Tab-separated table of N, CA and C in Angstrom:
chain	number	residue	atom	x	y	z
A	1	UNK	N	11.118	20.408	-4.815
A	1	UNK	CA	12.278	20.313	-5.356
A	1	UNK	C	12.426	21.721	-5.990
A	2	UNK	N	12.052	22.278	-5.914
A	2	UNK	CA	12.139	23.586	-6.542
A	2	UNK	C	13.869	24.264	-6.300
A	3	UNK	N	14.420	24.610	-7.686
A	3	UNK	CA	15.570	24.970	-6.997
A	3	UNK	C	17.104	24.289	-7.266
A	4	UNK	N	16.746	23.169	-6.948
A	4	UNK	CA	17.843	21.927	-7.315
A	4	UNK	C	17.730	21.773	-8.580
A	5	UNK	N	18.472	22.490	-9.363
A	5	UNK	CA	18.540	22.295	-10.810
A	5	UNK	C	19.216	20.829	-11.159
A	6	UNK	N	20.242	20.186	-10.410
A	6	UNK	CA	21.184	18.671	-10.946
A	6	UNK	C	19.807	17.839	-10.376
A	7	UNK	N	19.132	17.560	-9.535
A	7	UNK	CA	18.303	16.622	-9.001
A	7	UNK	C	17.153	16.810	-9.965
A	8	UNK	N	15.997	18.316	-9.999
A	8	UNK	CA	15.151	18.321	-11.427
A	8	UNK	C	15.808	17.915	-12.476
A	9	UNK	N	16.734	18.053	-13.209
A	9	UNK	CA	17.227	17.572	-14.159
A	9	UNK	C	17.236	15.586	-14.065
A	10	UNK	N	17.820	15.201	-13.197
A	10	UNK	CA	17.721	13.590	-13.060
A	10	UNK	C	16.533	13.252	-13.233
A	11	UNK	N	16.018	14.024	-12.575
A	11	UNK	CA	14.299	13.656	-12.271
A	11	UNK	C	13.495	13.605	-13.676
A	12	UNK	N	13.470	14.072	-14.199
A	12	UNK	CA	13.279	15.221	-15.700
A	12	UNK	C	13.824	13.662	-16.709
A	13	UNK	N	15.056	13.677	-16.606
A	13	UNK	CA	15.758	12.791	-17.489
A	13	UNK	C	14.950	11.079	-17.207
A	14	UNK	N	14.626	10.680	-15.995
A	14	UNK	CA	13.959	9.526	-15.799
A	14	UNK	C	12.638	9.462	-16.084
A	15	UNK	N	12.069	10.149	-15.762
A	15	UNK	CA	10.520	10.631	-16.429
A	15	UNK	C	10.631	10.842	-17.821
A	16	UNK	N	11.449	11.105	-18.764
A	16	UNK	CA	11.062	11.269	-19.986
A	16	UNK	C	11.258	9.524	-20.320
A	17	UNK	N	12.687	9.377	-19.742
A	17	UNK	CA	13.012	7.677	-20.163
A	17	UNK	C	11.525	6.707	-20.306
A	18	UNK	N	11.386	7.128	-18.597
A	18	UNK	CA	10.081	6.392	-18.453
A	18	UNK	C	8.847	6.644	-19.437
A	19	UNK	N	8.677	7.838	-19.968
A	19	UNK	CA	7.491	7.976	-20.253
A	19	UNK	C	7.791	7.074	-22.332
A	20	UNK	N	8.652	7.348	-22.402
A	20	UNK	CA	9.345	7.095	-23.940
A	20	UNK	C	9.240	4.989	-23.984
A	21	UNK	N	9.719	4.916	-23.236
A	21	UNK	CA	9.635	3.239	-22.394
A	21	UNK	C	8.121	2.861	-22.565
A	22	UNK	N	7.288	3.853	-21.639
A	22	UNK	CA	5.884	3.228	-21.677
A	22	UNK	C	5.157	3.498	-23.195
A	23	UNK	N	5.081	4.011	-23.709
A	23	UNK	CA	4.585	4.608	-25.097
A	23	UNK	C	5.330	3.330	-26.173
A	24	UNK	N	6.465	2.854	-25.638
A	24	UNK	CA	6.969	1.735	-26.294
A	24	UNK	C	6.276	0.548	-26.686
A	25	UNK	N	6.232	0.127	-24.706
A	25	UNK	CA	5.095	-0.804	-24.078
A	25	UNK	C	3.783	-0.695	-24.800
A	26	UNK	N	3.355	0.278	-24.597
A	26	UNK	CA	1.675	0.334	-25.839
A	26	UNK	C	1.792	-0.249	-26.927
A	27	UNK	N	3.112	0.401	-27.137
A	27	UNK	CA	2.715	-0.106	-28.909
A	27	UNK	C	3.136	-1.385	-29.328
A	28	UNK	N	4.180	-2.089	-28.517
A	28	UNK	CA	3.977	-3.392	-28.142
A	28	UNK	C	3.098	-4.644	-28.461
A	29	UNK	N	1.600	-3.414	-27.157
A	29	UNK	CA	1.134	-4.435	-26.814
A	29	UNK	C	-0.424	-4.406	-28.530
A	30	UNK	N	0.022	-2.977	-28.917
A	30	UNK	CA	-0.840	-3.191	-29.893
A	30	UNK	C	-0.589	-3.869	-30.703
A	31	UNK	N	1.095	-4.264	-31.197
A	31	UNK	CA	1.348	-4.647	-32.034
A	31	UNK	C	0.991	-6.167	-31.778
A	32	UNK	N	0.974	-6.541	-30.754
A	32	UNK	CA	0.872	-8.278	-30.720
A	32	UNK	C	1.868	-9.043	-30.537
A	33	UNK	N	3.439	-8.283	-29.933
A	33	UNK	CA	4.281	-8.125	-29.460
A	33	UNK	C	4.258	-9.764	-28.248
A	34	UNK	N	5.225	-10.244	-28.265
A	34	UNK	CA	5.838	-11.997	-27.092
A	34	UNK	C	5.524	-10.542	-25.794
A	35	UNK	N	4.501	-11.418	-24.778
A	35	UNK	CA	4.410	-11.347	-23.537
A	35	UNK	C	5.385	-10.924	-23.123
A	36	UNK	N	6.395	-12.032	-22.643
A	36	UNK	CA	8.157	-11.643	-21.933
A	36	UNK	C	8.468	-10.562	-22.646
A	37	UNK	N	8.119	-9.800	-23.834
A	37	UNK	CA	9.369	-8.680	-24.719
A	37	UNK	C	9.117	-7.447	-23.416
A	38	UNK	N	6.865	-7.833	-23.623
A	38	UNK	CA	6.147	-6.501	-23.133
A	38	UNK	C	6.759	-6.214	-21.753
A	39	UNK	N	6.248	-7.564	-20.761
A	39	UNK	CA	6.619	-7.539	-19.790
A	39	UNK	C	7.936	-7.004	-18.898
A	40	UNK	N	9.113	-7.134	-19.908
A	40	UNK	CA	10.361	-7.042	-19.766
A	40	UNK	C	10.544	-5.687	-20.318
A	41	UNK	N	9.966	-4.775	-20.300
A	41	UNK	CA	9.787	-3.406	-20.770
A	41	UNK	C	9.256	-2.560	-20.357
A	42	UNK	N	8.320	-3.296	-19.679
A	42	UNK	CA	7.095	-2.716	-18.368
A	42	UNK	C	7.702	-2.651	-16.857
A	43	UNK	N	9.002	-3.635	-16.915
A	43	UNK	CA	9.666	-3.583	-15.761
A	43	UNK	C	10.593	-2.518	-15.840
A	44	UNK	N	10.978	-2.013	-17.007
A	44	UNK	CA	12.096	-1.101	-16.891
A	44	UNK	C	11.400	0.118	-17.015
A	45	UNK	N	10.055	0.331	-17.447
A	45	UNK	CA	9.483	1.499	-16.970
A	45	UNK	C	9.453	2.106	-15.496
A	46	UNK	N	8.914	0.724	-15.071
A	46	UNK	CA	8.674	0.542	-13.055
A	46	UNK	C	9.878	0.739	-12.677
A	47	UNK	N	10.935	0.544	-12.870
A	47	UNK	CA	12.402	0.796	-12.679
A	47	UNK	C	13.348	2.491	-12.585
A	48	UNK	N	12.476	2.518	-13.838
A	48	UNK	CA	12.956	3.974	-13.978
A	48	UNK	C	12.316	5.547	-13.086
A	49	UNK	N	11.010	4.921	-12.919
A	49	UNK	CA	10.104	5.787	-12.278
A	49	UNK	C	10.050	5.690	-10.873
A	50	UNK	N	10.609	4.203	-9.940
A	50	UNK	CA	11.455	4.341	-9.003
A	50	UNK	C	12.410	4.914	-8.975
A	51	UNK	N	13.543	4.779	-9.931
A	51	UNK	CA	14.314	5.968	-9.321
A	51	UNK	C	14.297	7.216	-9.394
A	52	UNK	N	13.016	7.893	-10.302
A	52	UNK	CA	12.897	8.999	-10.193
A	52	UNK	C	12.529	9.572	-8.626
A	53	UNK	N	11.628	8.506	-7.976
A	53	UNK	CA	10.701	8.774	-6.818
A	53	UNK	C	12.290	8.673	-5.952
A	54	UNK	N	13.239	7.778	-6.112
A	54	UNK	CA	14.118	7.656	-5.150
A	54	UNK	C	14.912	9.124	-5.268
A	55	UNK	N	15.242	9.647	-5.990
A	55	UNK	CA	15.868	10.816	-6.195
A	55	UNK	C	15.097	11.766	-5.332
A	56	UNK	N	13.852	12.193	-5.658
A	56	UNK	CA	13.282	12.967	-5.077
A	56	UNK	C	13.465	12.757	-3.779
A	57	UNK	N	12.981	11.554	-3.350
A	57	UNK	CA	13.407	11.119	-1.657
A	57	UNK	C	14.369	11.773	-1.030
A	58	UNK	N	15.871	11.196	-2.299
A	58	UNK	CA	17.164	11.536	-1.440
A	58	UNK	C	17.354	12.793	-1.399
A	59	UNK	N	16.663	13.487	-2.241
A	59	UNK	CA	16.509	15.543	-1.890
A	59	UNK	C	16.000	15.721	-1.275
A	60	UNK	N	14.541	15.111	-1.260
A	60	UNK	CA	14.206	15.663	0.272
A	60	UNK	C	15.420	15.191	1.708
A	61	UNK	N	15.622	14.184	1.696
A	61	UNK	CA	16.504	13.358	2.779
A	61	UNK	C	17.843	14.717	3.109
A	62	UNK	N	18.260	15.251	1.999
A	62	UNK	CA	19.350	15.841	2.359
A	62	UNK	C	19.035	16.905	2.758
A	63	UNK	N	18.025	17.532	1.958
A	63	UNK	CA	17.217	18.710	2.755
A	63	UNK	C	17.313	18.875	3.818
A	64	UNK	N	16.614	17.844	4.840
A	64	UNK	CA	16.542	17.362	5.911
A	64	UNK	C	17.822	17.654	7.040
A	65	UNK	N	18.679	16.519	6.465
A	65	UNK	CA	19.955	16.341	7.130
A	65	UNK	C	20.583	17.455	7.416
A	66	UNK	N	20.379	18.124	5.452
A	66	UNK	CA	21.185	20.067	6.264
A	66	UNK	C	20.459	21.310	6.649
A	67	UNK	N	19.289	20.867	7.188
A	67	UNK	CA	18.679	21.854	7.833
A	67	UNK	C	18.256	22.800	7.166
A	68	UNK	N	18.041	22.214	5.492
A	68	UNK	CA	18.115	24.032	4.713
A	68	UNK	C	16.809	23.214	3.390
A	69	UNK	N	16.403	23.982	3.390
A	69	UNK	CA	14.499	23.775	1.892
A	69	UNK	C	15.565	24.419	1.082
A	70	UNK	N	15.948	24.160	-0.174
A	70	UNK	CA	15.576	24.617	-1.314
A	70	UNK	C	14.398	25.203	-1.764
A	71	UNK	N	13.517	24.698	-1.873
A	71	UNK	CA	12.071	25.556	-1.763
A	71	UNK	C	11.764	26.650	-1.199
A	72	UNK	N	12.561	26.309	0.168
A	72	UNK	CA	12.225	27.899	1.399
A	72	UNK	C	11.217	27.498	2.030
A	73	UNK	N	10.389	26.061	2.119
A	73	UNK	CA	9.787	25.661	3.204
A	73	UNK	C	10.638	24.800	3.966
A	74	UNK	N	9.530	24.673	5.054
A	74	UNK	CA	10.156	24.124	6.732
A	74	UNK	C	10.856	22.786	5.967
A	75	UNK	N	11.992	21.827	6.592
A	75	UNK	CA	12.561	20.798	5.960
A	75	UNK	C	11.531	19.879	6.425
A	76	UNK	N	11.924	18.202	6.168
A	76	UNK	CA	10.700	17.454	6.026
A	76	UNK	C	11.179	16.745	7.097
A	77	UNK	N	10.417	16.025	8.255
A	77	UNK	CA	10.621	15.447	9.275
A	77	UNK	C	10.773	14.222	8.924
A	78	UNK	N	11.564	13.689	10.020
A	78	UNK	CA	11.547	11.990	9.440
A	78	UNK	C	10.559	11.392	9.307
A	79	UNK	N	9.208	11.574	10.362
A	79	UNK	CA	8.150	10.923	9.666
A	79	UNK	C	8.086	10.765	8.434
A	80	UNK	N	7.354	12.285	7.856
A	80	UNK	CA	7.697	12.306	6.248
A	80	UNK	C	8.794	12.081	5.235
A	81	UNK	N	9.679	11.785	6.199
A	81	UNK	CA	10.727	11.046	4.888
A	81	UNK	C	10.445	9.781	4.676
A	82	UNK	N	10.066	9.208	5.998
A	82	UNK	CA	9.871	7.738	6.155
A	82	UNK	C	8.412	7.123	5.112
A	83	UNK	N	7.703	7.814	5.492
A	83	UNK	CA	6.494	7.674	4.247
A	83	UNK	C	6.373	7.777	3.250
A	84	UNK	N	7.540	8.925	3.420
A	84	UNK	CA	7.688	8.910	1.168
A	84	UNK	C	8.395	7.507	0.755
A	85	UNK	N	9.617	7.022	1.766
A	85	UNK	CA	10.069	5.450	1.797
A	85	UNK	C	9.374	4.580	1.143
A	86	UNK	N	8.094	4.703	2.696
A	86	UNK	CA	7.542	3.664	2.049
A	86	UNK	C	6.276	3.309	0.931
A	87	UNK	N	6.110	4.667	0.833
A	87	UNK	CA	5.656	5.296	-0.879
A	87	UNK	C	5.899	4.276	-1.936
A	88	UNK	N	7.154	4.327	-1.949
A	88	UNK	CA	8.064	3.711	-3.156
A	88	UNK	C	8.340	2.491	-2.483
A	89	UNK	N	7.945	2.094	-1.761
A	89	UNK	CA	8.628	0.202	-1.369
A	89	UNK	C	7.559	-0.493	-1.994
C-alpha cells in the first residue's frame, strides 16, 4: 500500500476507529457493563477491522487489474488475491 495516499488514509482512519472502539469495549468490561452492550461494540470493532482489510485487498486488486504496483513490486497474482479474500472471510 506504499504510495497510495487515499487508500492509506482510509485504512488508517478505520484502524484508528477500531482502536478507539476496542478501548471502549475494554472499558465497558472493566465497568461491568451489560453483555449486550459489550457485544454490540465488539461487533462494531470487528466490522471496522474487516472494512480495513477489505480496503487493503481492494487496493491490491486494483493494482493487479491495472498491472501496476504502487509499491514498485510485482502485482499480486489471482491466487494471492484469492488467499487474501479468504483470510478475511
